Amino acid sequence: MKCKLLVVAAFLCAFGCAASINSAFAQSRTDQRPLQQLQQAFVDLGFGMFIHYNIPTYMNDDWADPDASPEIFNPKKLNTDQWAKAAKSANMSYGCLTTKHHSGFAIWDTKTTDYNVMNSPLKRDVVKEYVTSFRKAGLKVMLYYSILDTHHKLRPGQISPVHIKMVKEQLTELLTNYGEISALVIDGWDAPWSRISYDDVPFEEIYNLIKSIQPNCLVMDLNAAKYPTEALFYTDIKSYEQGAGQHISKEHNKLPALACLPLQENWFWKTSFPTTAVKSPEKMINENAVPYNQVYCNFILNVAPNRDGLIDDNALVALREMGKLYKPIGGFPKFPAAEAPVISSNLAKRKPANGSWSWDMSIMDFAVDDDFSSNWTSHPTVKNPWFEVDLIKETAFNAIVITQAKSDQVSYTIEYFANSSWHPLAEGKSKSRILIHRFGRIWGNKVRIKYLSFDSVPSIAEFGVFNERR
């Protein structure tokens, strides 16, 4: 009888704890803030610390051997309080830690894989120590997570439902067990070098999972380079990895943005770091953080802890110098109202396309090839050009996003084909490069745009048809 009572008590305790956790997250959902408010709050953070610290720290390459033994992850002096103090010395306002990089080693106490820090000599949850230290220092907490995972063979051509389940479970752990996460920075997804598309690992499903757990957590995909700078595609914040040649326009940016650079030549620590000069503190602040903050862009500087788990002295000195130069002003210019991010799969991608006469080789297929650098272009002699995509079968959709090759004054109508006839859907007159129309869900077999007038010959980079979850 006593045993039964203990079992019941344990059950009630577990139920109560689970109910408490669920209640906390239910409460967080009721406190959900508008996306634009969250984006502006991120921009206002101004300057933060990227922390690349993972199993590559103990190798000579940023992309670690996917079969590297957890035994090499063995810091003798790990001190996340030192990291937080260093960030504060630079007048940074947040940190972002690499919870899992491309080789798949998890530096938190995860139940999803044995390839994690608890099976290393350290046997300590680095994510937990990091969030505790940064919050104690009054700093916001963000996490980095790689979709590409070469250890678990989550790579092109081998992705299975088991992989997608693992991603969802790992993100659930990170967003459930470590308190409020201001942003999740995702990497290794829909990049030329990762070749994992937003269809292979479904972006909208992952995005909605994140928001269901922490509605106020921003989702930032670092691999937005192929998408136009005039709209948010598959991210809440537009990102620019400067070392890869991505640079924000200080004259034309209108979106909440993030620009990143490492303090030294590599993202992860190298044996040369303690004796190699870091990048100029003056340039990091006066040519990056300060001017970017004035154009709705947050600047994040990577500082790589060494194999002892500490930031090197030369980096600490540089950060203190930056703190003398960077003075947060408590509020930056407000970015203009932006359309909600496009997060669904493009139903028109690689579908049959048709149109009026094209200019030379710029044929219709280039507007549905998932490549924003190729275009369908109308022949200059056509007075009222048109372009259509065939969805092959009757399909539900509720958004059209047409990305033109350049900004141009156009007037147009959009129609859809259903029940053997064309029906009007939307019309517009715009100078914008990207034409976004959202509406109630309809069903159709084809969608087309008809140009009524234009200043220069119409040219479409990508024609998007979406069925968004709302």
Short mmCIF file of C-alpha atoms in Angstrom, two decimals:
data_model
loop_
_atom_site.label_atom_id
_atom_site.label_comp_id
_atom_site.label_asym_id
_atom_site.label_seq_id
_atom_site.Cartn_x
_atom_site.Cartn_y
_atom_site.Cartn_z
CA MET A 1 0.00 0.00 0.00
CA LYS A 2 2.85 2.36 0.88
CA CYS A 3 4.45 1.66 -2.51
CA LYS A 4 1.19 2.42 -4.27
CA LEU A 5 0.88 5.70 -2.39
CA LEU A 6 4.43 6.62 -3.37
CA VAL A 7 3.71 5.84 -7.01
CA VAL A 8 0.54 7.96 -6.92
CA ALA A 9 2.41 10.79 -5.20
CA ALA A 10 5.16 10.62 -7.81
CA PHE A 11 2.57 10.66 -10.57
CA LEU A 12 0.80 13.67 -9.08
CA CYS A 13 4.11 15.46 -8.65
CA ALA A 14 5.09 14.76 -12.25
CA PHE A 15 1.63 15.79 -13.44
CA GLY A 16 1.81 18.95 -11.37
CA CYS A 17 5.28 19.84 -12.69
CA ALA A 18 4.17 19.21 -16.27
CA ALA A 19 1.01 21.23 -15.71
CA SER A 20 3.11 24.04 -14.25
CA ILE A 21 5.43 24.05 -17.28
CA ASN A 22 2.51 23.90 -19.71
CA SER A 23 0.78 26.69 -17.80
CA ALA A 24 3.89 28.86 -18.06
CA PHE A 25 4.03 28.43 -21.80
CA ALA A 26 0.27 28.93 -22.11
CA GLN A 27 0.77 32.21 -20.31
CA SER A 28 3.59 33.15 -22.66
CA ARG A 29 1.26 32.61 -25.60
CA THR A 30 -1.25 35.05 -24.13
CA ASP A 31 1.58 37.58 -23.82
CA GLN A 32 2.55 37.28 -27.48
CA ARG A 33 3.85 40.56 -28.84
CA PRO A 34 3.34 41.77 -32.43
CA LEU A 35 6.14 40.69 -34.75
CA GLN A 36 7.04 44.25 -35.70
CA GLN A 37 7.48 45.13 -32.03
CA LEU A 38 9.79 42.13 -31.54
CA GLN A 39 11.78 43.04 -34.64
CA GLN A 40 12.25 46.63 -33.45
CA ALA A 41 13.29 45.40 -30.00
CA PHE A 42 15.95 43.25 -31.66
CA VAL A 43 17.21 46.18 -33.74
CA ASP A 44 17.34 48.29 -30.56
CA LEU A 45 19.66 45.74 -28.92
CA GLY A 46 22.27 47.18 -31.25
CA PHE A 47 25.36 45.09 -30.55
CA GLY A 48 25.87 41.52 -29.40
CA MET A 49 28.33 38.66 -29.01
CA PHE A 50 28.29 35.60 -31.23
CA ILE A 51 29.98 32.72 -29.40
CA HIS A 52 31.24 29.93 -31.64
CA TYR A 53 32.16 27.26 -29.13
CA ASN A 54 31.65 23.58 -29.91
CA ILE A 55 33.63 20.52 -30.93
CA PRO A 56 35.41 22.40 -33.81
CA THR A 57 37.14 24.43 -31.06
CA TYR A 58 39.23 21.32 -30.41
CA MET A 59 40.17 20.75 -34.06
CA ASN A 60 41.88 22.80 -36.78
CA ASP A 61 38.79 23.27 -38.94
CA ASP A 62 35.55 25.19 -38.54
CA TRP A 63 33.75 22.16 -39.97
CA ALA A 64 34.68 19.38 -37.57
CA ASP A 65 35.09 15.70 -38.36
CA PRO A 66 31.54 14.33 -37.92
CA ASP A 67 33.00 11.27 -36.22
CA ALA A 68 35.25 13.20 -33.82
CA SER A 69 35.14 11.65 -30.36
CA PRO A 70 33.35 13.55 -27.58
CA GLU A 71 36.51 12.84 -25.57
CA ILE A 72 38.26 15.80 -27.21
CA PHE A 73 35.70 18.26 -25.79
CA ASN A 74 37.54 18.80 -22.55
CA PRO A 75 37.83 22.41 -21.31
CA LYS A 76 39.74 22.66 -18.03
CA LYS A 77 38.61 26.17 -17.01
CA LEU A 78 35.21 26.71 -18.65
CA ASN A 79 33.80 29.95 -17.28
CA THR A 80 30.71 31.38 -18.93
CA ASP A 81 30.69 34.21 -16.38
CA GLN A 82 33.90 35.41 -18.06
CA TRP A 83 32.13 35.43 -21.43
CA ALA A 84 29.27 37.50 -20.03
CA LYS A 85 31.65 39.94 -18.34
CA ALA A 86 33.54 40.34 -21.62
CA ALA A 87 30.29 41.08 -23.48
CA LYS A 88 29.32 43.67 -20.87
CA SER A 89 32.76 45.32 -21.17
CA ALA A 90 32.02 45.97 -24.85
CA ASN A 91 28.57 47.39 -24.07
CA MET A 92 26.98 44.45 -25.82
CA SER A 93 23.38 43.66 -24.92
CA TYR A 94 23.06 39.95 -25.72
CA GLY A 95 24.84 36.72 -26.59
CA CYS A 96 24.23 33.92 -29.08
CA LEU A 97 25.83 30.50 -28.51
CA THR A 98 26.37 27.66 -31.02
CA THR A 99 24.34 24.90 -29.37
CA LYS A 100 25.01 22.56 -32.31
CA HIS A 101 27.19 23.22 -35.36
CA HIS A 102 27.29 21.40 -38.71
CA SER A 103 29.01 18.27 -37.32
CA GLY A 104 26.10 17.60 -34.98
CA PHE A 105 27.69 17.73 -31.50
CA ALA A 106 25.16 19.07 -28.96
CA ILE A 107 26.55 21.07 -26.03
CA TRP A 108 23.42 20.72 -23.92
CA ASP A 109 21.94 17.83 -21.96
CA THR A 110 19.86 16.38 -24.78
CA LYS A 111 17.85 13.18 -24.81
CA THR A 112 17.88 13.00 -28.63
CA THR A 113 21.42 11.71 -29.18
CA ASP A 114 24.42 10.31 -27.33
CA TYR A 115 26.63 12.65 -29.34
CA ASN A 116 26.55 15.39 -26.74
CA VAL A 117 28.50 17.16 -24.03
CA MET A 118 27.25 14.91 -21.24
CA ASN A 119 29.29 12.10 -22.83
CA SER A 120 32.43 14.23 -22.95
CA PRO A 121 34.95 14.59 -20.11
CA LEU A 122 33.24 17.89 -19.17
CA LYS A 123 29.83 16.32 -18.45
CA ARG A 124 28.27 19.76 -17.93
CA ASP A 125 25.43 21.46 -19.77
CA VAL A 126 27.19 24.37 -21.48
CA VAL A 127 23.94 25.91 -22.73
CA LYS A 128 22.57 25.99 -19.19
CA GLU A 129 25.72 27.64 -17.83
CA TYR A 130 25.75 30.18 -20.67
CA VAL A 131 22.12 31.27 -20.25
CA THR A 132 22.55 31.53 -16.49
CA SER A 133 25.68 33.68 -16.77
CA PHE A 134 24.29 36.03 -19.42
CA ARG A 135 20.98 36.56 -17.65
CA LYS A 136 22.80 37.18 -14.38
CA ALA A 137 24.76 39.91 -16.19
CA GLY A 138 21.54 41.49 -17.51
CA LEU A 139 22.13 40.28 -21.08
CA LYS A 140 19.54 38.83 -23.45
CA VAL A 141 19.95 35.21 -24.53
CA MET A 142 19.88 33.85 -28.08
CA LEU A 143 20.84 30.43 -29.43
CA TYR A 144 22.37 29.21 -32.70
CA TYR A 145 21.33 25.85 -34.18
CA SER A 146 22.48 24.12 -37.38
CA ILE A 147 20.01 22.15 -39.48
CA LEU A 148 22.86 20.55 -41.43
CA ASP A 149 24.17 17.73 -39.23
CA THR A 150 26.85 15.56 -40.81
CA HIS A 151 27.25 13.26 -37.79
CA HIS A 152 23.61 12.21 -37.92
CA LYS A 153 23.70 12.21 -41.75
CA LEU A 154 21.13 14.99 -41.97
CA ARG A 155 22.46 16.13 -45.32
CA PRO A 156 21.25 16.37 -48.96
CA GLY A 157 19.72 13.22 -50.38
CA GLN A 158 19.57 11.39 -47.03
CA ILE A 159 16.95 13.31 -45.05
CA SER A 160 14.26 11.11 -43.51
CA PRO A 161 11.28 11.63 -41.18
CA VAL A 162 13.56 10.51 -38.34
CA HIS A 163 15.83 13.49 -39.03
CA ILE A 164 12.94 15.94 -39.01
CA LYS A 165 11.70 14.40 -35.75
CA MET A 166 15.16 14.89 -34.22
CA VAL A 167 15.27 18.55 -35.27
CA LYS A 168 11.86 19.18 -33.75
CA GLU A 169 12.76 17.40 -30.51
CA GLN A 170 16.08 19.23 -30.17
CA LEU A 171 14.49 22.62 -30.75
CA THR A 172 11.75 21.73 -28.28
CA GLU A 173 14.37 20.98 -25.64
CA LEU A 174 16.23 24.23 -26.29
CA LEU A 175 13.06 26.30 -26.18
CA THR A 176 11.54 24.53 -23.17
CA ASN A 177 14.41 23.95 -20.75
CA TYR A 178 16.38 27.23 -20.82
CA GLY A 179 13.91 30.00 -20.17
CA GLU A 180 13.14 32.88 -22.51
CA ILE A 181 15.09 32.75 -25.76
CA SER A 182 14.95 36.10 -27.58
CA ALA A 183 15.97 34.64 -30.93
CA LEU A 184 16.92 31.35 -32.53
CA VAL A 185 19.59 31.79 -35.20
CA ILE A 186 19.39 28.91 -37.67
CA ASP A 187 22.15 27.91 -40.09
CA GLY A 188 22.82 25.21 -42.68
CA TRP A 189 19.43 25.47 -44.38
CA ASP A 190 18.69 26.44 -47.98
CA ALA A 191 22.28 27.54 -48.58
CA PRO A 192 24.29 26.62 -51.72
CA TRP A 193 26.81 24.84 -49.50
CA SER A 194 24.26 22.90 -47.43
CA ARG A 195 21.78 22.11 -50.24
CA ILE A 196 19.02 21.32 -47.75
CA SER A 197 15.91 23.07 -49.02
CA TYR A 198 13.02 24.51 -47.05
CA ASP A 199 10.99 21.63 -48.50
CA ASP A 200 13.43 18.87 -47.45
CA VAL A 201 13.17 20.08 -43.86
CA PRO A 202 9.83 21.92 -43.90
CA PHE A 203 10.44 25.52 -42.87
CA GLU A 204 6.85 26.40 -42.05
CA GLU A 205 6.48 23.40 -39.73
CA ILE A 206 9.67 24.27 -37.84
CA TYR A 207 8.78 27.98 -37.73
CA ASN A 208 5.34 27.26 -36.30
CA LEU A 209 6.78 24.81 -33.77
CA ILE A 210 9.16 27.47 -32.48
CA LYS A 211 6.37 30.05 -32.22
CA SER A 212 4.06 27.54 -30.51
CA ILE A 213 6.59 27.07 -27.70
CA GLN A 214 7.92 30.62 -27.47
CA PRO A 215 5.76 33.05 -29.46
CA ASN A 216 8.13 35.95 -28.80
CA CYS A 217 11.22 34.12 -30.06
CA LEU A 218 12.44 35.54 -33.35
CA VAL A 219 13.44 33.03 -36.03
CA MET A 220 16.53 34.16 -37.92
CA ASP A 221 17.85 32.09 -40.81
CA LEU A 222 21.44 33.04 -41.64
CA ASN A 223 21.12 31.74 -45.20
CA ALA A 224 18.91 34.43 -46.68
CA ALA A 225 21.53 35.63 -49.18
CA LYS A 226 19.83 34.24 -52.28
CA TYR A 227 16.60 36.06 -51.47
CA PRO A 228 15.91 39.70 -52.40
CA THR A 229 16.76 42.36 -49.85
CA GLU A 230 13.38 44.08 -50.23
CA ALA A 231 11.30 41.47 -48.36
CA LEU A 232 11.61 38.87 -45.62
CA PHE A 233 11.81 35.38 -47.07
CA TYR A 234 12.06 32.54 -44.50
CA THR A 235 13.26 34.70 -41.64
CA ASP A 236 11.99 37.30 -39.18
CA ILE A 237 15.26 39.26 -39.51
CA LYS A 238 17.28 39.78 -42.70
CA SER A 239 20.86 38.55 -42.18
CA TYR A 240 24.16 39.56 -43.76
CA GLU A 241 27.29 37.45 -43.27
CA GLN A 242 29.89 40.00 -44.22
CA GLY A 243 32.76 37.53 -44.43
CA ALA A 244 30.83 35.76 -47.20
CA GLY A 245 30.48 39.00 -49.16
CA GLN A 246 26.99 39.91 -47.95
CA HIS A 247 26.73 43.61 -47.13
CA ILE A 248 23.72 45.61 -46.10
CA SER A 249 22.89 48.73 -48.10
CA LYS A 250 23.19 51.72 -45.78
CA GLU A 251 21.21 53.75 -48.32
CA HIS A 252 18.34 51.43 -49.18
CA ASN A 253 17.71 48.96 -46.34
CA LYS A 254 14.15 49.11 -45.01
CA LEU A 255 14.04 45.80 -43.11
CA PRO A 256 15.06 44.73 -39.59
CA ALA A 257 18.48 43.22 -40.12
CA LEU A 258 21.52 41.50 -38.61
CA ALA A 259 25.12 41.80 -39.81
CA CYS A 260 27.85 39.50 -38.48
CA LEU A 261 31.64 39.24 -38.48
CA PRO A 262 34.20 37.23 -36.50
CA LEU A 263 36.71 39.16 -34.40
CA GLN A 264 39.46 37.07 -36.00
CA GLU A 265 39.75 35.20 -39.29
CA ASN A 266 37.78 32.13 -38.25
CA TRP A 267 34.54 31.53 -36.41
CA PHE A 268 35.97 28.86 -34.09
CA TRP A 269 39.15 29.23 -32.02
CA LYS A 270 42.50 28.38 -33.60
CA THR A 271 45.88 27.87 -31.96
CA SER A 272 47.13 31.04 -33.66
CA PHE A 273 44.48 33.26 -32.04
CA PRO A 274 46.32 34.27 -28.84
CA THR A 275 49.26 35.64 -30.83
CA THR A 276 47.41 36.99 -33.87
CA ALA A 277 46.12 40.56 -33.97
CA VAL A 278 42.35 40.88 -33.75
CA LYS A 279 40.35 43.13 -36.06
CA SER A 280 40.46 46.82 -35.25
CA PRO A 281 38.06 47.77 -32.42
CA GLU A 282 37.63 51.18 -34.09
CA LYS A 283 36.54 49.59 -37.37
CA MET A 284 34.23 47.14 -35.65
CA ILE A 285 32.41 50.00 -33.95
CA ASN A 286 32.76 53.03 -36.21
CA GLU A 287 32.44 51.21 -39.54
CA ASN A 288 30.02 48.50 -38.48
CA ALA A 289 27.98 48.76 -35.27
CA VAL A 290 27.33 52.52 -35.22
CA PRO A 291 26.37 53.08 -38.89
CA TYR A 292 24.41 49.83 -39.10
CA ASN A 293 22.34 50.73 -36.05
CA GLN A 294 21.17 53.81 -37.93
CA VAL A 295 19.73 51.67 -40.76
CA TYR A 296 17.71 49.19 -38.66
CA CYS A 297 20.59 46.70 -38.40
CA ASN A 298 21.95 44.94 -35.34
CA PHE A 299 25.68 44.04 -35.38
CA ILE A 300 26.86 40.75 -33.86
CA LEU A 301 30.59 40.14 -33.42
CA ASN A 302 31.88 36.62 -32.99
CA VAL A 303 34.28 35.97 -30.10
CA ALA A 304 35.61 32.41 -29.92
CA PRO A 305 36.50 30.88 -26.53
CA ASN A 306 39.66 28.75 -26.46
CA ARG A 307 40.13 25.08 -25.57
CA ASP A 308 40.13 25.88 -21.86
CA GLY A 309 36.67 27.45 -22.29
CA LEU A 310 37.95 31.01 -21.83
CA ILE A 311 38.20 34.08 -24.07
CA ASP A 312 41.83 34.96 -24.86
CA ASP A 313 43.45 38.07 -23.37
CA ASN A 314 43.88 39.87 -26.72
CA ALA A 315 40.14 39.50 -27.41
CA LEU A 316 39.30 40.74 -23.91
CA VAL A 317 41.42 43.86 -24.46
CA ALA A 318 39.73 44.53 -27.81
CA LEU A 319 36.28 44.17 -26.28
CA ARG A 320 37.08 46.68 -23.56
CA GLU A 321 38.27 49.12 -26.23
CA MET A 322 35.00 48.65 -28.08
CA GLY A 323 33.10 49.45 -24.89
CA LYS A 324 34.81 52.84 -24.78
CA LEU A 325 33.70 53.55 -28.35
CA TYR A 326 30.19 52.07 -28.39
CA LYS A 327 27.58 53.85 -26.29
CA PRO A 328 24.04 52.43 -26.54
CA ILE A 329 21.50 55.20 -27.05
CA GLY A 330 18.45 53.23 -25.86
CA GLY A 331 16.47 53.36 -29.07
CA PHE A 332 17.34 53.48 -32.75
CA PRO A 333 15.38 54.67 -35.80
CA LYS A 334 12.11 52.82 -36.35
CA PHE A 335 12.06 50.71 -39.48
CA PRO A 336 9.09 51.13 -41.84
CA ALA A 337 6.20 48.70 -41.54
CA ALA A 338 7.12 45.51 -43.38
CA GLU A 339 5.07 42.67 -44.82
CA ALA A 340 4.96 39.49 -42.74
CA PRO A 341 7.71 37.01 -43.66
CA VAL A 342 7.10 34.50 -46.43
CA ILE A 343 7.56 31.13 -44.73
CA SER A 344 5.59 28.60 -46.82
CA SER A 345 6.76 26.36 -49.64
CA ASN A 346 6.44 27.88 -53.10
CA LEU A 347 3.81 25.81 -54.92
CA ALA A 348 4.91 27.29 -58.26
CA LYS A 349 8.53 26.17 -57.95
CA ARG A 350 9.58 24.25 -61.07
CA LYS A 351 5.99 23.96 -62.28
CA PRO A 352 5.15 24.40 -66.00
CA ALA A 353 5.08 28.07 -67.01
CA ASN A 354 3.78 29.95 -70.01
CA GLY A 355 3.68 33.54 -71.13
CA SER A 356 3.69 36.04 -73.93
CA TRP A 357 6.71 36.30 -76.22
CA SER A 358 9.99 36.31 -74.27
CA TRP A 359 13.10 38.37 -74.96
CA ASP A 360 15.79 36.10 -76.49
CA MET A 361 16.77 33.36 -74.05
CA SER A 362 14.90 34.82 -71.03
CA ILE A 363 12.14 32.26 -71.32
CA MET A 364 9.29 31.48 -68.93
CA ASP A 365 11.00 28.64 -67.03
CA PHE A 366 13.47 31.08 -65.42
CA ALA A 367 10.66 32.60 -63.33
CA VAL A 368 9.92 29.32 -61.54
CA ASP A 369 13.43 27.86 -61.16
CA ASP A 370 14.03 28.95 -57.52
CA ASP A 371 16.88 31.17 -58.71
CA PHE A 372 16.43 34.90 -58.21
CA SER A 373 19.35 35.70 -60.53
CA SER A 374 17.57 34.38 -63.64
CA ASN A 375 14.48 36.02 -65.17
CA TRP A 376 11.64 35.71 -67.61
CA THR A 377 11.67 38.93 -69.62
CA SER A 378 8.96 40.07 -72.00
CA HIS A 379 9.84 40.92 -75.56
CA PRO A 380 9.90 44.73 -75.94
CA THR A 381 7.33 44.64 -78.74
CA VAL A 382 4.59 43.05 -76.62
CA LYS A 383 2.10 45.72 -75.49
CA ASN A 384 0.40 43.79 -72.67
CA PRO A 385 2.70 40.98 -71.50
CA TRP A 386 1.42 38.12 -69.40
CA PHE A 387 2.94 35.26 -67.46
CA GLU A 388 1.23 32.21 -65.97
CA VAL A 389 2.14 29.17 -63.94
CA ASP A 390 0.31 25.85 -64.17
CA LEU A 391 -0.14 24.19 -60.75
CA ILE A 392 -0.97 20.94 -62.62
CA LYS A 393 -3.96 20.14 -60.42
CA GLU A 394 -6.54 22.06 -58.44
CA THR A 395 -4.59 23.53 -55.54
CA ALA A 396 -5.40 25.64 -52.48
CA PHE A 397 -3.47 28.90 -52.05
CA ASN A 398 -3.84 32.24 -50.28
CA ALA A 399 -0.83 34.33 -51.25
CA ILE A 400 0.98 35.45 -54.40
CA VAL A 401 4.50 36.91 -54.28
CA ILE A 402 5.98 38.12 -57.55
CA THR A 403 9.62 39.17 -57.48
CA GLN A 404 10.52 41.36 -60.41
CA ALA A 405 14.05 41.66 -61.73
CA LYS A 406 14.18 45.28 -60.55
CA SER A 407 12.03 48.00 -59.03
CA ASP A 408 9.82 49.51 -61.68
CA GLN A 409 6.49 51.32 -62.01
CA VAL A 410 3.91 48.78 -63.16
CA SER A 411 0.16 48.35 -63.12
CA TYR A 412 -1.24 44.84 -63.38
CA THR A 413 -3.99 42.36 -62.65
CA ILE A 414 -3.65 38.87 -61.19
CA GLU A 415 -6.11 36.14 -62.11
CA TYR A 416 -6.61 32.48 -61.27
CA PHE A 417 -8.05 29.67 -63.39
CA ALA A 418 -10.76 27.46 -61.87
CA ASN A 419 -13.82 25.64 -63.21
CA SER A 420 -12.70 26.16 -66.81
CA SER A 421 -12.46 29.96 -66.66
CA TRP A 422 -10.26 32.82 -65.42
CA HIS A 423 -11.32 34.85 -62.39
CA PRO A 424 -9.99 38.18 -61.07
CA LEU A 425 -7.91 37.88 -57.91
CA ALA A 426 -6.01 41.12 -57.33
CA GLU A 427 -4.84 44.25 -59.02
CA GLY A 428 -2.14 46.73 -58.25
CA LYS A 429 0.00 49.67 -59.18
CA SER A 430 3.45 49.73 -57.67
CA LYS A 431 7.08 50.79 -57.89
CA SER A 432 8.20 47.98 -55.61
CA ARG A 433 10.36 45.16 -56.83
CA ILE A 434 8.31 42.62 -54.88
CA LEU A 435 4.55 42.43 -55.32
CA ILE A 436 2.89 40.71 -52.34
CA HIS A 437 -0.81 39.86 -52.25
CA ARG A 438 -2.44 37.91 -49.40
CA PHE A 439 -6.12 36.92 -49.46
CA GLY A 440 -8.58 34.29 -48.28
CA ARG A 441 -7.81 30.74 -49.39
CA ILE A 442 -9.03 29.82 -52.86
CA TRP A 443 -8.63 26.83 -55.17
CA GLY A 444 -7.31 26.98 -58.71
CA ASN A 445 -5.28 25.23 -61.41
CA LYS A 446 -3.34 28.21 -62.76
CA VAL A 447 -2.33 31.73 -61.77
CA ARG A 448 -1.30 34.57 -64.07
CA ILE A 449 -0.25 38.20 -64.06
CA LYS A 450 -1.23 40.57 -66.87
CA TYR A 451 0.69 43.82 -67.19
CA LEU A 452 -1.47 46.82 -68.11
CA SER A 453 1.29 49.44 -68.14
CA PHE A 454 4.98 49.68 -67.27
CA ASP A 455 7.93 52.04 -67.46
CA SER A 456 10.35 49.38 -68.69
CA VAL A 457 9.92 45.88 -70.07
CA PRO A 458 8.49 43.52 -67.39
CA SER A 459 10.90 40.90 -66.09
CA ILE A 460 10.09 38.34 -63.38
CA ALA A 461 12.80 36.70 -61.28
CA GLU A 462 10.46 34.38 -59.35
CA PHE A 463 6.71 33.81 -59.37
CA GLY A 464 5.53 32.52 -55.99
CA VAL A 465 2.25 30.84 -55.06
CA PHE A 466 1.78 29.98 -51.37
CA ASN A 467 -0.73 28.29 -49.11
CA GLU A 468 0.15 29.88 -45.77
CA ARG A 469 -1.00 28.55 -42.43
CA ARG A 470 -2.91 31.35 -40.73
#
